[in-house]
Short mmCIF file of C-alpha atoms and ligand atoms in Angstrom, two decimals:
data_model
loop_
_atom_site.label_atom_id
_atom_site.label_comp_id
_atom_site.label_asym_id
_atom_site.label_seq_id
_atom_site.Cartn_x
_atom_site.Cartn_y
_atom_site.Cartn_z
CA UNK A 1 0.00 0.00 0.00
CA UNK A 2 1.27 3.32 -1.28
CA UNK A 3 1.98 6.10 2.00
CA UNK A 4 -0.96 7.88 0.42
CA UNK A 5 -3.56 4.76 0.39
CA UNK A 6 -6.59 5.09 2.45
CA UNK A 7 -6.75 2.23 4.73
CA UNK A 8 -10.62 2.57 5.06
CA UNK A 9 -13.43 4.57 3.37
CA UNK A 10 -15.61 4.60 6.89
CA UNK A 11 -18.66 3.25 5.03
CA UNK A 12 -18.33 -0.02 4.79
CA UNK A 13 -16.43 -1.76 8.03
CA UNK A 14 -14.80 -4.86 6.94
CA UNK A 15 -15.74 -5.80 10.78
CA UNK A 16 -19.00 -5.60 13.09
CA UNK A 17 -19.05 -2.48 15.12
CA UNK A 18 -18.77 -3.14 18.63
CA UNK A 19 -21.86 -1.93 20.65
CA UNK A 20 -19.61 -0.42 23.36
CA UNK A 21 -21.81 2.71 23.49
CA UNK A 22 -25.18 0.78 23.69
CA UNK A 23 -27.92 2.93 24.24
CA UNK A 24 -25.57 5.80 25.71
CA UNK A 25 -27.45 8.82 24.79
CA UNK A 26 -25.63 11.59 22.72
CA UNK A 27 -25.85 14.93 21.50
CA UNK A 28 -23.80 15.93 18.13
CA UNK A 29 -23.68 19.21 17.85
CA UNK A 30 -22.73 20.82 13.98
CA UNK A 31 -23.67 17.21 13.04
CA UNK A 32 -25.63 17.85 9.89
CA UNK A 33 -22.03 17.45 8.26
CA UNK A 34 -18.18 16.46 7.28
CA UNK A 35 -16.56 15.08 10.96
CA UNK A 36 -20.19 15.80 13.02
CA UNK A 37 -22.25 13.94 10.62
CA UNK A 38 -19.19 11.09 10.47
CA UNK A 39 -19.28 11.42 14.69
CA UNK A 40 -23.04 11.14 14.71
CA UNK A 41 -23.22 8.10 12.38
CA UNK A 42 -20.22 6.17 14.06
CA UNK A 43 -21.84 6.90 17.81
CA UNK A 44 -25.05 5.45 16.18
CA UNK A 45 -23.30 2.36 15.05
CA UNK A 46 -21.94 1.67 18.32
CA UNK A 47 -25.21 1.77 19.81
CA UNK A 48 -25.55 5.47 20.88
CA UNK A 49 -29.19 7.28 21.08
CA UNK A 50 -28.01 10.27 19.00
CA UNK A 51 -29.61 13.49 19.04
CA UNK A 52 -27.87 15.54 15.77
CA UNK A 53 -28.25 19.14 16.41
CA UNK A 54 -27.04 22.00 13.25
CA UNK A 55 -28.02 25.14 12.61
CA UNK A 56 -28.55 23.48 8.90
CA UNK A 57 -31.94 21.78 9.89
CA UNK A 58 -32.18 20.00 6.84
CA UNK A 59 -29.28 18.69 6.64
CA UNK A 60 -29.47 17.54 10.71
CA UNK A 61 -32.72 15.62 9.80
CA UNK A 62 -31.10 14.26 6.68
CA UNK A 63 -27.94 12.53 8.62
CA UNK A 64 -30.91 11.44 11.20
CA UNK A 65 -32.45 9.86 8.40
CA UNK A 66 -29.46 8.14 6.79
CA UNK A 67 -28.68 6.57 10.66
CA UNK A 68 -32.54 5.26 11.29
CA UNK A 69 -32.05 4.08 7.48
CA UNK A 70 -28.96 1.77 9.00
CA UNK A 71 -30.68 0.44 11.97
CA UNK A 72 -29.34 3.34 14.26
CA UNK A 73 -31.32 5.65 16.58
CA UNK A 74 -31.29 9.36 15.87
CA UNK A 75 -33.30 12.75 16.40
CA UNK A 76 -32.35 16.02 14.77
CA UNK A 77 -32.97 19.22 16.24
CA UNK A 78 -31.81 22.84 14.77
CA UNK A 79 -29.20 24.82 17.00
CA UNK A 80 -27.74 27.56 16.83
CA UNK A 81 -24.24 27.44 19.15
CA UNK A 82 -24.32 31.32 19.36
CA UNK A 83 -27.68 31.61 21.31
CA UNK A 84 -26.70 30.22 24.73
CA UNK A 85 -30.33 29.79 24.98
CA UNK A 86 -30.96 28.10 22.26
CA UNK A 87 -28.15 25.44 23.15
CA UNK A 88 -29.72 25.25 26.71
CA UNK A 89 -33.01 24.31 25.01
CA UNK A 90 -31.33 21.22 23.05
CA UNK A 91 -29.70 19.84 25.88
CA UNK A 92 -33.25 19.95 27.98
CA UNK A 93 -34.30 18.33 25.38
CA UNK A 94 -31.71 15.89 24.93
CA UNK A 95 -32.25 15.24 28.62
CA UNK A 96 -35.89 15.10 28.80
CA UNK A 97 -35.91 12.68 25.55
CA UNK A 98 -32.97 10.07 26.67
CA UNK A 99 -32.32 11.10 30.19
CA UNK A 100 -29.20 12.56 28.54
CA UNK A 101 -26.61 13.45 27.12
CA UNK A 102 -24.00 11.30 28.33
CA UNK A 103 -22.13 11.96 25.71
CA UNK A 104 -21.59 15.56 23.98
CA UNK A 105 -19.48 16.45 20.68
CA UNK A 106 -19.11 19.81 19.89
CA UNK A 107 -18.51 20.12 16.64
CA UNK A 108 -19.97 23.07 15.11
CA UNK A 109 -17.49 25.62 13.57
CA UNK A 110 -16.95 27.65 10.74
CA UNK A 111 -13.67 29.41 9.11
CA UNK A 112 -14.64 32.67 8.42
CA UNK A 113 -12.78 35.45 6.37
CA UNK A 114 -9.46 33.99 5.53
CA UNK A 115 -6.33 36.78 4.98
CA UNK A 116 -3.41 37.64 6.75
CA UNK A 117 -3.69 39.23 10.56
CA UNK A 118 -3.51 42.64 9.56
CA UNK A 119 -6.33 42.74 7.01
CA UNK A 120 -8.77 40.52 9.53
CA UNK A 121 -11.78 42.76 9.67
CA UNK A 122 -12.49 42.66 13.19
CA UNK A 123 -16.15 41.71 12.55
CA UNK A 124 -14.77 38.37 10.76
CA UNK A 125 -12.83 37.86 13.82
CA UNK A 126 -15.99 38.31 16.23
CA UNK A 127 -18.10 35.93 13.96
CA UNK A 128 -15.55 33.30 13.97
CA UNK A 129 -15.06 33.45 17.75
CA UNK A 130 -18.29 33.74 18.40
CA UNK A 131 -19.52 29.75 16.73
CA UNK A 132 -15.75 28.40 17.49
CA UNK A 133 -14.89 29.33 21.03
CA UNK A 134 -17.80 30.92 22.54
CA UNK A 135 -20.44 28.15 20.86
CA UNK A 136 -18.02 25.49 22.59
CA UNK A 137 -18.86 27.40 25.98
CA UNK A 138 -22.38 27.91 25.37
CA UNK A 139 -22.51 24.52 25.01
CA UNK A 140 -20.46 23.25 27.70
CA UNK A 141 -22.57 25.59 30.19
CA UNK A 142 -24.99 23.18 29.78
CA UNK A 143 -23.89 20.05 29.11
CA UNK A 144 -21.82 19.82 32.18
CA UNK A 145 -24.72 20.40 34.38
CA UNK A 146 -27.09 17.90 32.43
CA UNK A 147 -23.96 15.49 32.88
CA UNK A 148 -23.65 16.00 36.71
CA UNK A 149 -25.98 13.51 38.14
CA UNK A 150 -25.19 10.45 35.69
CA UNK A 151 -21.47 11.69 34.49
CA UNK A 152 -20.30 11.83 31.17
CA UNK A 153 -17.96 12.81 28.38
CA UNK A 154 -17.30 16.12 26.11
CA UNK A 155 -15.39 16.19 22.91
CA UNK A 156 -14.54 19.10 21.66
CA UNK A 157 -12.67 19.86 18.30
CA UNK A 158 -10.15 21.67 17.87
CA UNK A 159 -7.70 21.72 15.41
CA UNK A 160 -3.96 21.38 14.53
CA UNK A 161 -4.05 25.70 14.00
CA UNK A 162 -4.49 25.41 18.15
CA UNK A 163 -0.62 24.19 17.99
CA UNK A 164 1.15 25.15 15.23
CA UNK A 165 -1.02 28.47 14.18
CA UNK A 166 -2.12 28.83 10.36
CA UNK A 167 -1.21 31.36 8.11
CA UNK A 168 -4.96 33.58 7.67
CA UNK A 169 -6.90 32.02 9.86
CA UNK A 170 -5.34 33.73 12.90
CA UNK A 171 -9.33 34.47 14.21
CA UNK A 172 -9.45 30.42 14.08
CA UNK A 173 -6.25 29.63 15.67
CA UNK A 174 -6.77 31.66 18.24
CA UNK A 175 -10.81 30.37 18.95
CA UNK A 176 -9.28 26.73 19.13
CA UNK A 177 -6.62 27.50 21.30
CA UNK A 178 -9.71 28.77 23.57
CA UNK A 179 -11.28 25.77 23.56
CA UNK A 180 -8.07 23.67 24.46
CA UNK A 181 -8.30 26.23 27.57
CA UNK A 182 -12.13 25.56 28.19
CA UNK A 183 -11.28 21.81 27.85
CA UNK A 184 -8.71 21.45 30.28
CA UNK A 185 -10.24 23.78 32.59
CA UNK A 186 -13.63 21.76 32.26
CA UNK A 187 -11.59 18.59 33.23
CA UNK A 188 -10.06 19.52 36.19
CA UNK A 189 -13.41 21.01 37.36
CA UNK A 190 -15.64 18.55 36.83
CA UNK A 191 -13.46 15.14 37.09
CA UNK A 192 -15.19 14.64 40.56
CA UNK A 193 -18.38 14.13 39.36
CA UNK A 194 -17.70 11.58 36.82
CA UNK A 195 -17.57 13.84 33.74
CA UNK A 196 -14.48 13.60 31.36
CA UNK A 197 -13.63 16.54 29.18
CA UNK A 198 -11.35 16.06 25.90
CA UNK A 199 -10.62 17.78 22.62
CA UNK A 200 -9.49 16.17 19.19
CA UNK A 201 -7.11 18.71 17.04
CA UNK A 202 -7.72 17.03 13.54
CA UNK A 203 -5.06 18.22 10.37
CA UNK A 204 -7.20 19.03 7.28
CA UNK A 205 -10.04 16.86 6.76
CA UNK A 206 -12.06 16.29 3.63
CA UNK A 207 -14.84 17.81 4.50
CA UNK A 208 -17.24 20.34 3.09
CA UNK A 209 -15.59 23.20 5.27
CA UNK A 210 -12.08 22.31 3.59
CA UNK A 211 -13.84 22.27 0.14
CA UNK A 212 -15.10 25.84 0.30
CA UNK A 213 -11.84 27.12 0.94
CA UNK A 214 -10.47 29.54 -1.80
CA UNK A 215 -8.46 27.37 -4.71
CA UNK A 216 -5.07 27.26 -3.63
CA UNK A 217 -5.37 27.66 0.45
CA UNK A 218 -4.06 23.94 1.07
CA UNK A 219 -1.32 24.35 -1.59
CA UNK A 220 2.08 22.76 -0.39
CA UNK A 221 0.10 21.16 3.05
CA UNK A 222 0.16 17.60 1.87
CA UNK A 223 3.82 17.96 1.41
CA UNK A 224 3.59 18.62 5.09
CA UNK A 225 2.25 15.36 6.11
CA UNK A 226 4.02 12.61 6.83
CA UNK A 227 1.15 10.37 5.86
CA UNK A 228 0.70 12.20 2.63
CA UNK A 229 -2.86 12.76 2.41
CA UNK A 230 -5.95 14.31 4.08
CA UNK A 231 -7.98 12.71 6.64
CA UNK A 232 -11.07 10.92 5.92
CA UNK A 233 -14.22 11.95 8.58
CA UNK A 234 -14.88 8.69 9.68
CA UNK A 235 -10.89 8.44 10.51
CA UNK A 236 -11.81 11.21 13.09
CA UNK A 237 -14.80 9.85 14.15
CA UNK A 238 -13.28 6.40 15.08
CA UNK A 239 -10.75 8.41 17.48
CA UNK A 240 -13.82 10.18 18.93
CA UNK A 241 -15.85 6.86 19.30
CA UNK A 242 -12.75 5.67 21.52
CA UNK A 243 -12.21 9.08 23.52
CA UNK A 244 -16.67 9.13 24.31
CA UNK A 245 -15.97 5.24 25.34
CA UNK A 246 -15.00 3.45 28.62
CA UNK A 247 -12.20 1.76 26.72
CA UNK A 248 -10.49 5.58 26.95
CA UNK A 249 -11.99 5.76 31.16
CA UNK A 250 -8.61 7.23 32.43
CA UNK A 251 -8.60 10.03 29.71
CA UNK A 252 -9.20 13.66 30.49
CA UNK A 253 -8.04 17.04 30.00
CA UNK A 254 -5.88 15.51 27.07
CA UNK A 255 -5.58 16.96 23.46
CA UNK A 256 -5.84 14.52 20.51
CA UNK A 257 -3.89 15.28 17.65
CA UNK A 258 -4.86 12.92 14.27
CA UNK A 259 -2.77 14.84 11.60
CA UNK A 260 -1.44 12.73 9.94
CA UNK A 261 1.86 13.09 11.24
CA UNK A 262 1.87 17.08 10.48
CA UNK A 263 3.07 18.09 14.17
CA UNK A 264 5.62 15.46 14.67
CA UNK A 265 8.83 16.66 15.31
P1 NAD B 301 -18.34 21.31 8.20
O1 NAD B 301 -18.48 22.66 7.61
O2 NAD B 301 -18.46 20.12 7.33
O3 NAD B 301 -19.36 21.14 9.42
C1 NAD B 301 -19.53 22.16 10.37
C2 NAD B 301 -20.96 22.14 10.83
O4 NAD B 301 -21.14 23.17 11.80
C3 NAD B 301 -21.98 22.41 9.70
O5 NAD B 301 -22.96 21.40 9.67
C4 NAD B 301 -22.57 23.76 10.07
O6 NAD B 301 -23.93 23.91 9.68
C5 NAD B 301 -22.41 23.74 11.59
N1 NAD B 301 -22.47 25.09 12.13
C6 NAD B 301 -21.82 26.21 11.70
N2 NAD B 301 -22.19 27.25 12.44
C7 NAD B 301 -23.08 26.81 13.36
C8 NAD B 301 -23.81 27.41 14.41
N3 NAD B 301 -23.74 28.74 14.64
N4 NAD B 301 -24.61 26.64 15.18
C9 NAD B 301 -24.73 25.32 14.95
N5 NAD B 301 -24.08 24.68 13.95
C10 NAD B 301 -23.26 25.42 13.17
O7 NAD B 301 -16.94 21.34 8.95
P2 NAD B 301 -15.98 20.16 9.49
O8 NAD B 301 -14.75 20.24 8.69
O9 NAD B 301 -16.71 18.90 9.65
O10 NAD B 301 -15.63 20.78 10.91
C11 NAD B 301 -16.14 20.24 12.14
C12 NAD B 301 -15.28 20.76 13.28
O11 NAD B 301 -13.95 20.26 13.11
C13 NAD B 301 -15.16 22.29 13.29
O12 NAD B 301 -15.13 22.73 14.63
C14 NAD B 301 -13.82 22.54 12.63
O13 NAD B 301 -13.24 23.74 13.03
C15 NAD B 301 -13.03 21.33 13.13
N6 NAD B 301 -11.87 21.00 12.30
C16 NAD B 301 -12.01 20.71 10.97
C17 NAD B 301 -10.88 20.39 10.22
C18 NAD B 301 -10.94 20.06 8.76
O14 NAD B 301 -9.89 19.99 8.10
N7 NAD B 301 -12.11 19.82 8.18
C19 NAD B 301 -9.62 20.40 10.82
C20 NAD B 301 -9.52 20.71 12.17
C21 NAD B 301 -10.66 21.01 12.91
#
């Protein structure tokens, strides 16, 4: 197999899931699409009752769909990350529905305005923080509490621009590095009542996000990566299937790089 060979597509497992996550509920959030939707499906698989929340409500319902269509349990509900009400509202009703969440994945992000520091209008800068970093702690604000009386686990993505920075997308780098902060913070807080907190910081990822970049922002990357290639969703997903399950019970506060190899040193 050539560096650059995928070793699986994420569709079609050459082996049964395991069903390690039987009837955990979860709440997805940005999981109408790219790593969410992948998150939402693989959670499903495993035996999660997932709830996939997006501010696209079509495409939420439409990933729903797809996981009832495999024999998987899932509800979608609209969100949007920047109304801290609105979030509170999905996790009641996460709770009320499943007794959950007992497992969260924040997900939702976007890249906004991409060009060099100095040329970031600062209103691209607020709209980026404001779904990256403060829709992780809208979110967190009230997942933790739903999570206190059963326990629980929080993903939260980051990204690879949390360590290394990325030229123009300085408003992005500097929301993930937030929520490596919030994570950590979140994990030493809440460790005592049986809630784990975690981040993943993925390289680039085919996903629709990466696609609408302008032609030519990934140029030279790949050359970057030991592995040679981008990531495949369900590549991340399996990672945050592990991190959300017992098998990963001693885990918290940690960062999870999957980059291919990018940050290696
Ligand atoms: P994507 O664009 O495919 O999915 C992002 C989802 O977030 C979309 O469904 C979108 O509707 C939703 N969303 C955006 N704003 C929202 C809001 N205000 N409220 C609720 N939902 C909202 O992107 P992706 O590549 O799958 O990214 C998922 C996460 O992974 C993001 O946090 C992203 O920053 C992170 N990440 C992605 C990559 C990559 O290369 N794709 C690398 C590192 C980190």
């Amino acid at each position: 197999m050539s560096a650059s060979a995928r070793p699986f597509d994420g569709a079609a497992p050459s082996v049964p899931r395991s069903d390690r996550l039987r009837d955990r509920p979860a709440l997805v959030i940005g999981g109408a699409s790219g790593i969410g939707a992948a998150c939402a499906a693989r959670l499903a698989e495993e035996g999660a009752v997932v709830v996939v929340a997006d501010l696209d409500e079509d495409g939420a319902a439409g990933v729903a769909e797809r996981i009832a269509a495999a024999g998987g349990s899932a509800l979608p509900r609209r969100v949007d990350v920047t109304d801290p009400d609105g979030v509170a509202r999905v996790v009641a009703e996460a709770a009320g529905l499943r007794g959950g969440p007992r497992i969260a994945v924040n997900c939702a992000g976007v890249n906004g305005p991409l060009s060099p520091l100095a040329d970031l209008p600062p209103e691209g800068f607020d709209t980026v923080l404001k779904v990256n970093l403060y829709g992780v702690f809208h979110a967190m604000r009230s997942q933790l509490p739903a999570m206190a009386g059963t326990g629980g686990v929080i993903v939260n993505l980051a990204s690879v621009a949390a360590h290394s920075g990325f030229r123009h997308h300085g408003a992005y780098a500097a929301a993930k590095q937030g929520v490596l902060a919030l994570t950590r913070t979140a994990a030493r807080e809440y460790a005592a009542q049986g809630i784990r907190v975690l981040s993943v910081s993925p390289g680039v990822v085919d996903t629709p996000m990466v696609a609408a970049l302008p032609p030519g922002a990934t140029d030279g990357l790949l050359a970057t990566v030991p592995l040679g290639r981008t990531a495949e969703p369900a590549e991340v997903a399996a990672l945050v299937a592990f991190l959300v399950s017992d098998d990963a019970s001693y885990l918290t506060g940690s960062d999870h790089v999957i980059d291919g190899g990018y940050l290696a040193k």
